[in-house]
Short mmCIF file of N, CA and C in Angstrom, two decimals:
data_model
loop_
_atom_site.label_atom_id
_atom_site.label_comp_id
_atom_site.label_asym_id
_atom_site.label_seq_id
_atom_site.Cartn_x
_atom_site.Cartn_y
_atom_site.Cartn_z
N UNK O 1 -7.09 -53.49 124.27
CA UNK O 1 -6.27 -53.72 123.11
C UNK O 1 -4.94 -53.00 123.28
N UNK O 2 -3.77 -53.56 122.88
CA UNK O 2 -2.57 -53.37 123.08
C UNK O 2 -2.00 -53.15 121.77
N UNK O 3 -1.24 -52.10 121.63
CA UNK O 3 -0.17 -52.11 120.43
C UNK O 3 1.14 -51.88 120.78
N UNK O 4 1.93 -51.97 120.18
CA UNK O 4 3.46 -51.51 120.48
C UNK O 4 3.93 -50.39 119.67
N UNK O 5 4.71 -49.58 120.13
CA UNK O 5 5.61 -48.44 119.10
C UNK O 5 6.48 -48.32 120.10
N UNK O 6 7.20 -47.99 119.41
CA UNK O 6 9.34 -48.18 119.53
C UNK O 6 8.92 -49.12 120.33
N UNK O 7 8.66 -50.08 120.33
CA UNK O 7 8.85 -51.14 121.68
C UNK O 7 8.04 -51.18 122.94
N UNK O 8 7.13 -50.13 123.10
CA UNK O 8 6.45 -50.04 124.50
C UNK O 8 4.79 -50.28 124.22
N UNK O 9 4.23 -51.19 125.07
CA UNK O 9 3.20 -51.05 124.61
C UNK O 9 2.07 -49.77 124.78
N UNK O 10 0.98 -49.79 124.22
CA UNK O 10 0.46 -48.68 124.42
C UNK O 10 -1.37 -49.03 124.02
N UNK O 11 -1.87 -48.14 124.97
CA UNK O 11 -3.30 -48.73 125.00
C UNK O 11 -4.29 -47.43 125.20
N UNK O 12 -5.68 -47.25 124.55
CA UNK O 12 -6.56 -46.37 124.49
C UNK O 12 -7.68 -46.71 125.49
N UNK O 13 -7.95 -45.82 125.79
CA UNK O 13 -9.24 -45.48 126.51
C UNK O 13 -9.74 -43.81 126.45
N UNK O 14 -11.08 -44.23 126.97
CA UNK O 14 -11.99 -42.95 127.26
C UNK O 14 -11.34 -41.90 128.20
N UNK O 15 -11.34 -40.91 127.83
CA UNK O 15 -10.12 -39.76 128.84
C UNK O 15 -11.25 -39.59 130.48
N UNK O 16 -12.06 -39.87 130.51
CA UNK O 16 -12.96 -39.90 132.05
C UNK O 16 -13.66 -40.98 131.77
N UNK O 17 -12.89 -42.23 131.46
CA UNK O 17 -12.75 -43.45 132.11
C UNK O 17 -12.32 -43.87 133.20
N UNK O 18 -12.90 -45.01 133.84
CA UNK O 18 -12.20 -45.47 135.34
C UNK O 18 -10.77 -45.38 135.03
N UNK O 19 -9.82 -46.23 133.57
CA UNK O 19 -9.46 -46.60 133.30
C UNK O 19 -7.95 -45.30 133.77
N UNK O 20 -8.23 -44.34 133.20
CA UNK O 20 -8.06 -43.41 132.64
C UNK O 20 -7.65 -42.14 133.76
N UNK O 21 -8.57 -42.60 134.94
CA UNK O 21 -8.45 -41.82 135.98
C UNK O 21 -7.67 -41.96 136.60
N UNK O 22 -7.83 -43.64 136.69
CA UNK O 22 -6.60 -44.10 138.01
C UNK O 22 -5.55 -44.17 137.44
N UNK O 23 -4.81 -44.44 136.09
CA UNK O 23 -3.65 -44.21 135.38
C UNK O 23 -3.48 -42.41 136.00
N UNK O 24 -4.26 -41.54 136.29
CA UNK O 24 -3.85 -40.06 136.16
C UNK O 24 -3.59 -39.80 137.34
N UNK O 25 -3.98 -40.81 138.47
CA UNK O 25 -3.74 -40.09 140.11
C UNK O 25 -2.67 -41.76 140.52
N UNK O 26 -2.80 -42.28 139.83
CA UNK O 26 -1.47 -43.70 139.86
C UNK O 26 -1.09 -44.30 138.41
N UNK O 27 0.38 -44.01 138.29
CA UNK O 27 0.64 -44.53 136.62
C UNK O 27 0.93 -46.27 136.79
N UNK O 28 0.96 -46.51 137.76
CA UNK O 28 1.47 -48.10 137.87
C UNK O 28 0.52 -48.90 136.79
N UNK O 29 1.11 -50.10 136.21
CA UNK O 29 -0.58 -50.38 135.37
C UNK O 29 0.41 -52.08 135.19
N UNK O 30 -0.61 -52.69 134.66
CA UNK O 30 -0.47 -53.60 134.51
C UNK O 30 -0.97 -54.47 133.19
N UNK O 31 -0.38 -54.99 131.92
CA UNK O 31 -0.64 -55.50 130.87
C UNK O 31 -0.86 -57.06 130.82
N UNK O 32 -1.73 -57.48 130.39
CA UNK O 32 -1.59 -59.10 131.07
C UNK O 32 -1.84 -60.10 128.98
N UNK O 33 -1.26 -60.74 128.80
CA UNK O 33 -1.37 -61.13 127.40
C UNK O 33 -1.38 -63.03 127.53
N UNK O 34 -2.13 -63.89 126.95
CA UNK O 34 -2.29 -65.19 127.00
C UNK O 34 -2.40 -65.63 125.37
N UNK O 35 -1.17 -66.26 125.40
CA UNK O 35 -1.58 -67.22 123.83
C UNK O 35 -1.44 -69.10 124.07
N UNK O 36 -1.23 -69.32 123.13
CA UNK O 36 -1.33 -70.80 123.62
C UNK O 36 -0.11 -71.55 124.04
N UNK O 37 0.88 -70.79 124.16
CA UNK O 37 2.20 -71.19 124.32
C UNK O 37 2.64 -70.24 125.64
N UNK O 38 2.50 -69.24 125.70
CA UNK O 38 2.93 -68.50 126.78
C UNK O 38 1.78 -67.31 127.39
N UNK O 39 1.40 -67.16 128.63
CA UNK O 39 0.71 -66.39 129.94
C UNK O 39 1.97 -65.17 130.22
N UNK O 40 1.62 -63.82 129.67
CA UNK O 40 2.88 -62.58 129.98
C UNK O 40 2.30 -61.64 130.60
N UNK O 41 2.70 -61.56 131.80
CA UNK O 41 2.25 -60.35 132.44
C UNK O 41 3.26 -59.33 132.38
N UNK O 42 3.28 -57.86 132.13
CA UNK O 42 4.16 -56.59 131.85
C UNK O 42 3.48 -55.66 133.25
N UNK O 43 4.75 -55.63 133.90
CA UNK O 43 4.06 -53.84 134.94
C UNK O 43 4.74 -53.10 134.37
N UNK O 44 4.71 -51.60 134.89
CA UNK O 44 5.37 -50.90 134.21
C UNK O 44 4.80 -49.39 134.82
N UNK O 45 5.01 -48.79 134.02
CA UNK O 45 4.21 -46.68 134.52
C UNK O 45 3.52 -45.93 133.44
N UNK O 46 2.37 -45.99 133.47
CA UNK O 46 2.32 -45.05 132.15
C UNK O 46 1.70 -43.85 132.52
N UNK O 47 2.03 -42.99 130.97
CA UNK O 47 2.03 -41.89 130.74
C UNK O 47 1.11 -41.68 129.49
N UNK O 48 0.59 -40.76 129.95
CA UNK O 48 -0.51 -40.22 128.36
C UNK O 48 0.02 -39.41 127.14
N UNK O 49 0.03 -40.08 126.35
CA UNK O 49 0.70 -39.52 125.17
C UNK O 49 0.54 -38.63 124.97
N UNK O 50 1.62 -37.78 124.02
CA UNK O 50 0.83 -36.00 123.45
C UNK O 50 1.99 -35.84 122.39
N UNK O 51 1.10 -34.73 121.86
CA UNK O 51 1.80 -34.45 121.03
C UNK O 51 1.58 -35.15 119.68
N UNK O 52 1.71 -34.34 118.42
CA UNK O 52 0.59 -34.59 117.55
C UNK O 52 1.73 -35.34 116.71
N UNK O 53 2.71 -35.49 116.63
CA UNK O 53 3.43 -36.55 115.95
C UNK O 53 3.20 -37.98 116.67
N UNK O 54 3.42 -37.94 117.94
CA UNK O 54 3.42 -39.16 118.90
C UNK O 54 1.95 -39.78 119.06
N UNK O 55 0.86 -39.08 118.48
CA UNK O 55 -0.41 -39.22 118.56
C UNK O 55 -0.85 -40.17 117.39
N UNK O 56 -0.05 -39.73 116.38
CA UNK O 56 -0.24 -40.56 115.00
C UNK O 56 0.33 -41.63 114.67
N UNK O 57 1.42 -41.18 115.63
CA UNK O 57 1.91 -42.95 115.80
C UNK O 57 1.26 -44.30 116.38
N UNK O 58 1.07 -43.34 117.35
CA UNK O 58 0.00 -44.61 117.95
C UNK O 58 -1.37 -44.67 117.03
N UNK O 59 -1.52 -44.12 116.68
CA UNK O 59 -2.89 -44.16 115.98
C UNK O 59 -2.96 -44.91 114.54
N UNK O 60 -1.91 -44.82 113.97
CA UNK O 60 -1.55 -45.72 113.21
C UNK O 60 -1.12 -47.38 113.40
N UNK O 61 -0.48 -47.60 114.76
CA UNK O 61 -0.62 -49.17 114.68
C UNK O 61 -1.84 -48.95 114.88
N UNK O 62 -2.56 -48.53 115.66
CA UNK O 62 -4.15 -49.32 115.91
C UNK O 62 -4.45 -49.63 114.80
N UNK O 63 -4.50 -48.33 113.64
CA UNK O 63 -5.10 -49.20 112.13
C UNK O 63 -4.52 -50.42 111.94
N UNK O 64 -2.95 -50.59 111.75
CA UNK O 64 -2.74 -51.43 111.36
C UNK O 64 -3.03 -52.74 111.85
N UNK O 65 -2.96 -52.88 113.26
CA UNK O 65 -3.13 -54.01 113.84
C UNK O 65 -4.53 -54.49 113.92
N UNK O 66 -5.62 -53.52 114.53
CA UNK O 66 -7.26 -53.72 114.55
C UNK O 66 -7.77 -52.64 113.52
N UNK O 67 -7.36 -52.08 112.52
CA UNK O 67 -8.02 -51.79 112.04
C UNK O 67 -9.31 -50.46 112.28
N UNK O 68 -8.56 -49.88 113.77
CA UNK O 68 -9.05 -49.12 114.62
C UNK O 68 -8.67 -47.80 114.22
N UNK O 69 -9.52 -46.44 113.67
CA UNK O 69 -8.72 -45.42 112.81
C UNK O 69 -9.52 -44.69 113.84
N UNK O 70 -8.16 -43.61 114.28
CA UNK O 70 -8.86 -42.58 115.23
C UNK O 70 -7.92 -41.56 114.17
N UNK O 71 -8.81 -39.94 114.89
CA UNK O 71 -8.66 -38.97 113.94
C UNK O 71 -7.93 -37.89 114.98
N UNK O 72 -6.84 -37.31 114.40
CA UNK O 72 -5.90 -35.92 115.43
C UNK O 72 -6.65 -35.03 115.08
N UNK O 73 -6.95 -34.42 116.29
CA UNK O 73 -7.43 -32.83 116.34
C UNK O 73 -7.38 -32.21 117.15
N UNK O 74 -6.82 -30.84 117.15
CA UNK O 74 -6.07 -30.02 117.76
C UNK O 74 -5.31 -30.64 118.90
N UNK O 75 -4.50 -32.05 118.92
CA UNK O 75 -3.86 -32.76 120.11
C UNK O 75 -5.07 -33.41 121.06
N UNK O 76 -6.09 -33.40 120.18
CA UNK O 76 -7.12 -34.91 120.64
C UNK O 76 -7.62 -35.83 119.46
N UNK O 77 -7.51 -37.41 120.15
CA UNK O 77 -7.59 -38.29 119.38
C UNK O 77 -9.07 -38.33 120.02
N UNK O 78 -9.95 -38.75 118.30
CA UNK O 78 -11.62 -39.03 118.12
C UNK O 78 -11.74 -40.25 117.61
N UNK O 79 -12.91 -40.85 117.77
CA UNK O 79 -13.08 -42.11 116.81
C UNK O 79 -14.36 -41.73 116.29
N UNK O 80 -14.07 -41.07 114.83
CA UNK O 80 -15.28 -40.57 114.21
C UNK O 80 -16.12 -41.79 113.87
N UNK O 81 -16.10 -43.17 113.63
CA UNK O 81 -16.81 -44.18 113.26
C UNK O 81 -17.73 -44.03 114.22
N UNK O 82 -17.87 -43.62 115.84
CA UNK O 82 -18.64 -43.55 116.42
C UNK O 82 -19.74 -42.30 116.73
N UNK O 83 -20.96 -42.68 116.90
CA UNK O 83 -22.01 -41.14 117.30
C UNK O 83 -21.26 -40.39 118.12
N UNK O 84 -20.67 -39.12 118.01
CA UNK O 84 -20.82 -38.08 119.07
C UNK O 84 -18.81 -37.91 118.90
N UNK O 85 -18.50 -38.57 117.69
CA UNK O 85 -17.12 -38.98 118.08
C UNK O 85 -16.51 -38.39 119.00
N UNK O 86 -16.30 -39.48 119.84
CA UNK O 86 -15.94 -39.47 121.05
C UNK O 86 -14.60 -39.66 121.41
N UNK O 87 -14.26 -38.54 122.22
CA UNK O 87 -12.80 -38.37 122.64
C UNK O 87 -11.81 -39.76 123.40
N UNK O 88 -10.71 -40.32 123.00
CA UNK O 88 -9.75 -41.27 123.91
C UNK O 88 -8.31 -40.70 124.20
N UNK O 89 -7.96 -41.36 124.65
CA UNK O 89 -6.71 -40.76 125.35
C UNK O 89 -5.98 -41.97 125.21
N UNK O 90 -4.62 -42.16 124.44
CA UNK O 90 -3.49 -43.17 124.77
C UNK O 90 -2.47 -42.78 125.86
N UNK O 91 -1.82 -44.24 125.95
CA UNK O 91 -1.25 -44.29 127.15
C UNK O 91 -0.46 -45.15 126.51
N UNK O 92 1.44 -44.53 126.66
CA UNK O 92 2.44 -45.63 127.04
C UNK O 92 2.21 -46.30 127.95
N UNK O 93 2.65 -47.36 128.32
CA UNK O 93 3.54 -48.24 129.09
C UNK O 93 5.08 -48.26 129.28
N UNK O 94 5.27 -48.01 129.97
CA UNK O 94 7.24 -48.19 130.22
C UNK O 94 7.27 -49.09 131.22
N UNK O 95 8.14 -50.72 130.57
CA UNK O 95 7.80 -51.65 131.39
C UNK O 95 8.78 -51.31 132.10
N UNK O 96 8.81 -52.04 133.48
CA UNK O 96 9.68 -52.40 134.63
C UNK O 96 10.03 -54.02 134.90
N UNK O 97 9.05 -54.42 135.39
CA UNK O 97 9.20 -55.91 135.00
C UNK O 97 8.14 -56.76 134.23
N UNK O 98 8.46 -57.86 133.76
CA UNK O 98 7.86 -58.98 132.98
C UNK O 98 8.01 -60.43 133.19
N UNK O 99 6.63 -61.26 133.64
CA UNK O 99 7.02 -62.26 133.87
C UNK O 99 5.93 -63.26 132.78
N UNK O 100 7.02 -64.31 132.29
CA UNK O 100 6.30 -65.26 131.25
C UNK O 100 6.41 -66.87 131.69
N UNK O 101 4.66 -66.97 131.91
CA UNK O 101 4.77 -68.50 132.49
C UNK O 101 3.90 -69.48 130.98
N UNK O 102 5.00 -70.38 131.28
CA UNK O 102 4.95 -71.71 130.06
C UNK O 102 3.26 -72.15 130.46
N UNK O 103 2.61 -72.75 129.36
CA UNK O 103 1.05 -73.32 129.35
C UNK O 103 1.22 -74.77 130.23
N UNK O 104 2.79 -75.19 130.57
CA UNK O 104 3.07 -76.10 130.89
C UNK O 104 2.92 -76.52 132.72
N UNK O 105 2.97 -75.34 132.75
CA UNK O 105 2.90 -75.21 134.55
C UNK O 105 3.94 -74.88 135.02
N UNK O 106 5.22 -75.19 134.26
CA UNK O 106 6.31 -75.20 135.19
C UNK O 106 7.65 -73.96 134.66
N UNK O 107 7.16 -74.07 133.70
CA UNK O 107 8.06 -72.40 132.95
C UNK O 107 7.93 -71.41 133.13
N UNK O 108 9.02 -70.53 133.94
CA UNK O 108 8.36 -69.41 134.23
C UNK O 108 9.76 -68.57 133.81
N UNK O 109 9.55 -67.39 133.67
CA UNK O 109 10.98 -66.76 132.99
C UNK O 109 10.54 -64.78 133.56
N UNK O 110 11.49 -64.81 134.05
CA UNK O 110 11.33 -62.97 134.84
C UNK O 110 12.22 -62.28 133.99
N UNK O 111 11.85 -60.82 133.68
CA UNK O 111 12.69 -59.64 132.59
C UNK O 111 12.67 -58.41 134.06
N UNK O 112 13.62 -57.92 133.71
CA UNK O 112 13.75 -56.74 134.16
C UNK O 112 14.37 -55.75 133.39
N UNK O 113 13.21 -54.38 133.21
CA UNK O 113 13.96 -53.13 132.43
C UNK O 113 14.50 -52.20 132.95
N UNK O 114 15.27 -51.81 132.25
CA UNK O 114 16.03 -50.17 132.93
C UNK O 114 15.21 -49.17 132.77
N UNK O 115 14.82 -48.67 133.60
CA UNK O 115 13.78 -46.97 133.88
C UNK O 115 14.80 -46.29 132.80
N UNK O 116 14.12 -45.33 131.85
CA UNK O 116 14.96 -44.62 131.25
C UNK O 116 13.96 -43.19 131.39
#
């Protein structure tokens, strides 16, 4: 699951997740999104969020978007809905490039961002 804040997307997982690991020893990552009009793939670098303002941000689209409520504590995000509430870890994305191919076969459209 994907959300956006200021513009970048951003995604949760288990902090000793596969997921989670290889983001920590390689940030390269890859976002892949399909609707019925357009196939978007995003690369990009991410980084694990921190910081207990930047924590609530993200934690707040999740509500908003899925409805997904995780809880700050002491600069770790929990998902008390679950037994043992169990610790996740978000992750920006800072894209680099983006490519969007038409459902049509033949549309294809490339972005490139500035590293900031």
């Amino acid at each position: 699951m994907v959300v956006l804040v200021d513009g970048a997307p951003c995604i949760a997982s288990r902090p000793h997740s596969r997921k989670s690991r290889n983001l920590a020893g390689n940030p390269r990552a890859v976002i892949t999104v399909s609707s019925e009009d357009l196939d978007l793939v995003v690369s990009g670098e991410a980084h694990q969020v921190s910081g207990g303002t930047a924590l609530r941000r993200v934690a707040a689209a999740f509500v908003t978007k899925y409805g997904w409520t995780f809880d700050i504590r002491d600069g770790r995000v929990h998902d008390e809905s679950l037994p043992g509430s169990p610790e996740y870890a978000f992750h920006q994305v800072s894209p680099v490039r983006a490519f969007g191919y038409g459902t049509d076969g033949l549309t294809a459209t490339r972005w490139r961002f500035n590293r900031t």
